[in-house]
């Protein structure tokens, strides 16, 4: 397939089932709500090495938050609800509780719940108090600028998806980066998804396994331009750079929508940036339950 001068491989992205939760962080201003969210989602690119994949979903206007202040919705993905619990305890306790004026609430309506306050509330050293509003329970934790309000539990889903992806290939590294930036900007408008790598983009695409004992992943040599001629390369003679966009979503449908939006942006902006081709990463369909064929994602 060739659209607007860019070749689209007849392949698919292979993604995996995951668990995920959402929380809403509020503060006196959007600046500080976003700062707490950015800090909390740091070191959250891959469950392989970070324990969780985390990112900002969208900014929540004050009229839609529990305390009437501006907020940010954060998504956290892990292999199982139990693994997410520990991540919330540490990330909320160290990054949201500590942030000036912050509060933290459930951000995902789901039947299954996991603890949200189990770590941070004990920072109150016995002075913390609980209050119930309807069927929701909140904790008030005394801190030096007033009180930290945190909801007792948050929803969790086991129907989330991690690892949707696009591989953007081109003759010019800055041009490929500009194209991926345009794709990320468009994909940020899709709800219920995050792109967990730095700025949503990863240069160190990986394959399963390694020649070194104990390493579970290693460089995707088939897409490394400097290894062309030394490995079974999947790059053309003029390809100089490959960047990957990885997508996690609360549902399979949200991941598919993000891939469609991202691919559309690549096809629209890529030609002027010397993008030559779009592909996707998979494992032959043998590992992940979710397959997103590029031909189905075309605008």
GROMACS .gro file of C-alpha atoms in nm:
model
  299
    1UNK     CA    1   0.000   0.000   0.000
    2UNK     CA    2   0.121   0.350  -0.081
    3UNK     CA    3  -0.056   0.668   0.029
    4UNK     CA    4   0.075   1.019  -0.030
    5UNK     CA    5   0.416   0.878  -0.117
    6UNK     CA    6   0.445   0.673   0.203
    7UNK     CA    7   0.446   0.292   0.196
    8UNK     CA    8   0.229   0.117   0.455
    9UNK     CA    9   0.340  -0.235   0.538
   10UNK     CA   10   0.079  -0.510   0.522
   11UNK     CA   11   0.138  -0.603   0.885
   12UNK     CA   12  -0.009  -0.552   1.231
   13UNK     CA   13   0.071  -0.429   1.578
   14UNK     CA   14   0.050  -0.700   1.840
   15UNK     CA   15  -0.065  -0.586   2.184
   16UNK     CA   16  -0.128  -0.752   2.519
   17UNK     CA   17  -0.402  -0.762   2.777
   18UNK     CA   18  -0.327  -0.555   3.086
   19UNK     CA   19  -0.491  -0.415   3.397
   20UNK     CA   20  -0.531  -0.041   3.445
   21UNK     CA   21  -0.667   0.225   3.673
   22UNK     CA   22  -0.735   0.596   3.647
   23UNK     CA   23  -0.706   0.869   3.907
   24UNK     CA   24  -0.788   1.238   3.902
   25UNK     CA   25  -0.539   1.477   4.057
   26UNK     CA   26  -0.663   1.826   4.139
   27UNK     CA   27  -0.492   2.139   4.270
   28UNK     CA   28  -0.549   2.512   4.306
   29UNK     CA   29  -0.440   2.567   3.946
   30UNK     CA   30  -0.403   2.351   3.639
   31UNK     CA   31  -0.030   2.422   3.651
   32UNK     CA   32   0.003   2.244   3.984
   33UNK     CA   33  -0.238   1.964   3.900
   34UNK     CA   34  -0.032   1.891   3.589
   35UNK     CA   35   0.295   1.920   3.783
   36UNK     CA   36   0.181   1.654   4.031
   37UNK     CA   37   0.067   1.433   3.743
   38UNK     CA   38   0.395   1.473   3.554
   39UNK     CA   39   0.596   1.385   3.863
   40UNK     CA   40   0.376   1.085   3.945
   41UNK     CA   41   0.398   0.940   3.595
   42UNK     CA   42   0.776   0.972   3.571
   43UNK     CA   43   0.974   0.651   3.523
   44UNK     CA   44   0.660   0.488   3.388
   45UNK     CA   45   0.751   0.387   3.033
   46UNK     CA   46   0.750   0.007   3.046
   47UNK     CA   47   0.645  -0.260   3.293
   48UNK     CA   48   0.964  -0.444   3.197
   49UNK     CA   49   1.178  -0.206   3.398
   50UNK     CA   50   0.951   0.051   3.563
   51UNK     CA   51   0.686  -0.160   3.733
   52UNK     CA   52   0.406   0.028   3.556
   53UNK     CA   53   0.326   0.222   3.241
   54UNK     CA   54   0.186   0.563   3.330
   55UNK     CA   55   0.079   0.880   3.156
   56UNK     CA   56  -0.156   1.176   3.146
   57UNK     CA   57  -0.485   1.108   2.969
   58UNK     CA   58  -0.639   1.457   2.964
   59UNK     CA   59  -0.698   1.775   3.160
   60UNK     CA   60  -1.024   1.774   3.356
   61UNK     CA   61  -1.208   2.108   3.386
   62UNK     CA   62  -1.300   2.227   3.735
   63UNK     CA   63  -1.672   2.171   3.678
   64UNK     CA   64  -1.607   1.800   3.625
   65UNK     CA   65  -1.385   1.724   3.927
   66UNK     CA   66  -1.505   1.612   4.273
   67UNK     CA   67  -1.375   1.923   4.450
   68UNK     CA   68  -1.450   2.184   4.181
   69UNK     CA   69  -1.085   2.256   4.106
   70UNK     CA   70  -0.886   2.199   3.786
   71UNK     CA   71  -0.753   1.849   3.747
   72UNK     CA   72  -0.565   1.597   3.538
   73UNK     CA   73  -0.658   1.235   3.475
   74UNK     CA   74  -0.371   0.990   3.500
   75UNK     CA   75  -0.376   0.628   3.380
   76UNK     CA   76  -0.161   0.355   3.531
   77UNK     CA   77  -0.115   0.017   3.360
   78UNK     CA   78   0.026  -0.306   3.503
   79UNK     CA   79   0.016  -0.681   3.461
   80UNK     CA   80  -0.245  -0.727   3.736
   81UNK     CA   81  -0.453  -0.516   3.979
   82UNK     CA   82  -0.228  -0.625   4.266
   83UNK     CA   83   0.081  -0.485   4.096
   84UNK     CA   84  -0.095  -0.153   4.036
   85UNK     CA   85  -0.178  -0.122   4.408
   86UNK     CA   86   0.189  -0.099   4.501
   87UNK     CA   87   0.256   0.152   4.225
   88UNK     CA   88  -0.028   0.376   4.345
   89UNK     CA   89   0.092   0.358   4.704
   90UNK     CA   90   0.441   0.475   4.612
   91UNK     CA   91   0.363   0.717   4.330
   92UNK     CA   92   0.072   0.893   4.501
   93UNK     CA   93   0.251   0.899   4.836
   94UNK     CA   94   0.574   1.041   4.699
   95UNK     CA   95   0.450   1.260   4.415
   96UNK     CA   96   0.090   1.373   4.479
   97UNK     CA   97   0.076   1.395   4.857
   98UNK     CA   98   0.392   1.605   4.842
   99UNK     CA   99   0.268   1.847   4.575
  100UNK     CA  100   0.127   2.183   4.700
  101UNK     CA  101  -0.251   2.201   4.721
  102UNK     CA  102  -0.310   1.860   4.565
  103UNK     CA  103  -0.596   1.615   4.611
  104UNK     CA  104  -0.649   1.269   4.462
  105UNK     CA  105  -0.970   1.095   4.354
  106UNK     CA  106  -1.098   0.788   4.175
  107UNK     CA  107  -1.077   0.835   3.798
  108UNK     CA  108  -1.226   0.513   3.664
  109UNK     CA  109  -1.577   0.384   3.727
  110UNK     CA  110  -1.554   0.007   3.753
  111UNK     CA  111  -1.705  -0.274   3.956
  112UNK     CA  112  -1.370  -0.386   4.086
  113UNK     CA  113  -1.188  -0.152   4.322
  114UNK     CA  114  -0.836  -0.130   4.458
  115UNK     CA  115  -0.699   0.078   4.746
  116UNK     CA  116  -0.593   0.434   4.669
  117UNK     CA  117  -0.538   0.574   5.018
  118UNK     CA  118  -0.380   0.270   5.184
  119UNK     CA  119  -0.035   0.427   5.191
  120UNK     CA  120  -0.076   0.807   5.190
  121UNK     CA  121  -0.342   0.826   5.462
  122UNK     CA  122  -0.104   0.683   5.722
  123UNK     CA  123   0.121   0.982   5.669
  124UNK     CA  124  -0.129   1.154   5.900
  125UNK     CA  125   0.028   0.966   6.191
  126UNK     CA  126  -0.310   0.907   6.354
  127UNK     CA  127  -0.447   1.255   6.290
  128UNK     CA  128  -0.606   1.152   5.960
  129UNK     CA  129  -0.987   1.137   5.955
  130UNK     CA  130  -1.236   0.965   5.725
  131UNK     CA  131  -1.557   1.108   5.584
  132UNK     CA  132  -1.822   0.942   5.374
  133UNK     CA  133  -2.016   1.126   5.104
  134UNK     CA  134  -2.286   0.902   4.963
  135UNK     CA  135  -2.118   0.570   4.892
  136UNK     CA  136  -1.771   0.727   4.853
  137UNK     CA  137  -1.519   0.742   5.136
  138UNK     CA  138  -1.249   1.009   5.160
  139UNK     CA  139  -0.955   1.068   5.391
  140UNK     CA  140  -0.837   1.404   5.523
  141UNK     CA  141  -0.465   1.400   5.596
  142UNK     CA  142  -0.312   1.701   5.776
  143UNK     CA  143  -0.016   1.853   5.593
  144UNK     CA  144   0.172   2.179   5.628
  145UNK     CA  145  -0.039   2.376   5.375
  146UNK     CA  146  -0.375   2.245   5.506
  147UNK     CA  147  -0.520   1.904   5.424
  148UNK     CA  148  -0.454   1.639   5.163
  149UNK     CA  149  -0.785   1.487   5.048
  150UNK     CA  150  -0.770   1.139   4.897
  151UNK     CA  151  -1.045   0.897   4.802
  152UNK     CA  152  -1.028   0.558   4.969
  153UNK     CA  153  -1.045   0.339   4.656
  154UNK     CA  154  -1.034   0.367   4.280
  155UNK     CA  155  -1.172   0.155   3.998
  156UNK     CA  156  -0.960  -0.097   3.808
  157UNK     CA  157  -1.015  -0.284   3.483
  158UNK     CA  158  -0.859  -0.607   3.362
  159UNK     CA  159  -0.972  -0.539   3.002
  160UNK     CA  160  -0.701  -0.283   2.924
  161UNK     CA  161  -0.453  -0.318   2.638
  162UNK     CA  162  -0.084  -0.235   2.624
  163UNK     CA  163   0.151  -0.226   2.329
  164UNK     CA  164  -0.035  -0.089   2.031
  165UNK     CA  165   0.233   0.065   1.811
  166UNK     CA  166   0.339   0.241   1.494
  167UNK     CA  167   0.690   0.233   1.344
  168UNK     CA  168   0.769   0.549   1.146
  169UNK     CA  169   1.060   0.511   0.902
  170UNK     CA  170   1.234   0.779   0.700
  171UNK     CA  171   1.545   0.927   0.536
  172UNK     CA  172   1.588   1.212   0.786
  173UNK     CA  173   1.597   1.168   1.166
  174UNK     CA  174   1.473   1.520   1.254
  175UNK     CA  175   1.200   1.480   0.994
  176UNK     CA  176   1.086   1.147   1.138
  177UNK     CA  177   1.079   1.307   1.482
  178UNK     CA  178   0.869   1.602   1.362
  179UNK     CA  179   0.624   1.359   1.204
  180UNK     CA  180   0.594   1.158   1.524
  181UNK     CA  181   0.543   1.478   1.723
  182UNK     CA  182   0.253   1.568   1.495
  183UNK     CA  183   0.107   1.220   1.543
  184UNK     CA  184   0.135   1.245   1.921
  185UNK     CA  185  -0.034   1.586   1.920
  186UNK     CA  186  -0.328   1.437   1.732
  187UNK     CA  187  -0.341   1.123   1.945
  188UNK     CA  188  -0.350   1.325   2.266
  189UNK     CA  189  -0.709   1.416   2.178
  190UNK     CA  190  -0.814   1.050   2.204
  191UNK     CA  191  -0.954   0.969   2.549
  192UNK     CA  192  -0.866   0.659   2.754
  193UNK     CA  193  -0.518   0.617   2.604
  194UNK     CA  194  -0.163   0.712   2.693
  195UNK     CA  195   0.164   0.701   2.503
  196UNK     CA  196   0.396   0.621   2.796
  197UNK     CA  197   0.743   0.681   2.650
  198UNK     CA  198   0.920   1.021   2.658
  199UNK     CA  199   0.699   1.265   2.472
  200UNK     CA  200   0.508   0.960   2.352
  201UNK     CA  201   0.798   0.843   2.132
  202UNK     CA  202   1.059   0.569   2.175
  203UNK     CA  203   1.378   0.525   1.973
  204UNK     CA  204   1.488   0.203   2.146
  205UNK     CA  205   1.233  -0.033   1.994
  206UNK     CA  206   1.292  -0.382   2.129
  207UNK     CA  207   1.259  -0.749   2.049
  208UNK     CA  208   1.193  -1.031   2.293
  209UNK     CA  209   1.505  -1.195   2.435
  210UNK     CA  210   1.877  -1.126   2.425
  211UNK     CA  211   2.213  -1.298   2.384
  212UNK     CA  212   2.286  -1.192   2.741
  213UNK     CA  213   2.152  -1.396   3.031
  214UNK     CA  214   1.891  -1.216   3.237
  215UNK     CA  215   1.798  -0.958   2.973
  216UNK     CA  216   1.435  -1.004   2.869
  217UNK     CA  217   1.451  -0.757   2.578
  218UNK     CA  218   1.711  -0.617   2.342
  219UNK     CA  219   1.746  -0.376   2.052
  220UNK     CA  220   1.522  -0.438   1.752
  221UNK     CA  221   1.819  -0.493   1.520
  222UNK     CA  222   1.599  -0.543   1.213
  223UNK     CA  223   1.507  -0.174   1.235
  224UNK     CA  224   1.848  -0.033   1.338
  225UNK     CA  225   1.998   0.161   1.044
  226UNK     CA  226   2.356   0.115   1.166
  227UNK     CA  227   2.316  -0.264   1.159
  228UNK     CA  228   2.200  -0.280   0.800
  229UNK     CA  229   2.422  -0.539   0.631
  230UNK     CA  230   2.510  -0.706   0.959
  231UNK     CA  231   2.165  -0.843   1.039
  232UNK     CA  232   1.841  -0.939   0.868
  233UNK     CA  233   1.746  -0.575   0.816
  234UNK     CA  234   1.395  -0.464   0.729
  235UNK     CA  235   1.512  -0.120   0.615
  236UNK     CA  236   1.568   0.018   0.269
  237UNK     CA  237   1.905   0.158   0.155
  238UNK     CA  238   1.799   0.520   0.212
  239UNK     CA  239   1.629   0.474   0.550
  240UNK     CA  240   1.822   0.656   0.820
  241UNK     CA  241   1.594   0.654   1.124
  242UNK     CA  242   1.304   0.469   1.285
  243UNK     CA  243   1.091   0.595   1.574
  244UNK     CA  244   0.812   0.405   1.746
  245UNK     CA  245   0.490   0.525   1.906
  246UNK     CA  246   0.354   0.287   2.171
  247UNK     CA  247  -0.009   0.309   2.285
  248UNK     CA  248  -0.181   0.179   2.600
  249UNK     CA  249  -0.558   0.203   2.636
  250UNK     CA  250  -0.836   0.120   2.876
  251UNK     CA  251  -1.010  -0.066   2.594
  252UNK     CA  252  -0.912  -0.227   2.266
  253UNK     CA  253  -1.136   0.021   2.086
  254UNK     CA  254  -0.949   0.320   2.231
  255UNK     CA  255  -0.613   0.178   2.118
  256UNK     CA  256  -0.749   0.120   1.767
  257UNK     CA  257  -0.881   0.477   1.752
  258UNK     CA  258  -0.546   0.620   1.862
  259UNK     CA  259  -0.366   0.417   1.596
  260UNK     CA  260  -0.605   0.547   1.329
  261UNK     CA  261  -0.555   0.907   1.438
  262UNK     CA  262  -0.177   0.866   1.460
  263UNK     CA  263  -0.149   0.699   1.121
  264UNK     CA  264  -0.358   0.972   0.961
  265UNK     CA  265  -0.125   1.239   1.100
  266UNK     CA  266   0.182   1.050   0.976
  267UNK     CA  267   0.041   1.022   0.625
  268UNK     CA  268  -0.049   1.392   0.620
  269UNK     CA  269   0.277   1.534   0.757
  270UNK     CA  270   0.530   1.263   0.670
  271UNK     CA  271   0.600   1.338   0.304
  272UNK     CA  272   0.740   1.684   0.374
  273UNK     CA  273   0.961   1.530   0.646
  274UNK     CA  274   1.108   1.254   0.425
  275UNK     CA  275   0.910   0.975   0.590
  276UNK     CA  276   0.915   0.677   0.355
  277UNK     CA  277   0.725   0.404   0.530
  278UNK     CA  278   0.505   0.299   0.822
  279UNK     CA  279   0.522  -0.044   0.982
  280UNK     CA  280   0.429  -0.205   1.314
  281UNK     CA  281   0.583  -0.442   1.564
  282UNK     CA  282   0.455  -0.792   1.627
  283UNK     CA  283   0.565  -1.137   1.734
  284UNK     CA  284   0.397  -1.334   1.457
  285UNK     CA  285   0.067  -1.319   1.641
  286UNK     CA  286   0.180  -1.576   1.895
  287UNK     CA  287   0.211  -1.366   2.212
  288UNK     CA  288  -0.047  -1.086   2.220
  289UNK     CA  289  -0.424  -1.129   2.206
  290UNK     CA  290  -0.488  -0.799   2.028
  291UNK     CA  291  -0.389  -0.744   1.663
  292UNK     CA  292  -0.425  -0.405   1.493
  293UNK     CA  293  -0.374  -0.433   1.118
  294UNK     CA  294  -0.245  -0.116   0.957
  295UNK     CA  295  -0.479  -0.157   0.659
  296UNK     CA  296  -0.772  -0.135   0.904
  297UNK     CA  297  -0.630   0.185   1.054
  298UNK     CA  298  -0.607   0.378   0.727
  299UNK     CA  299  -0.803   0.705   0.714
   0.00000   0.00000   0.00000
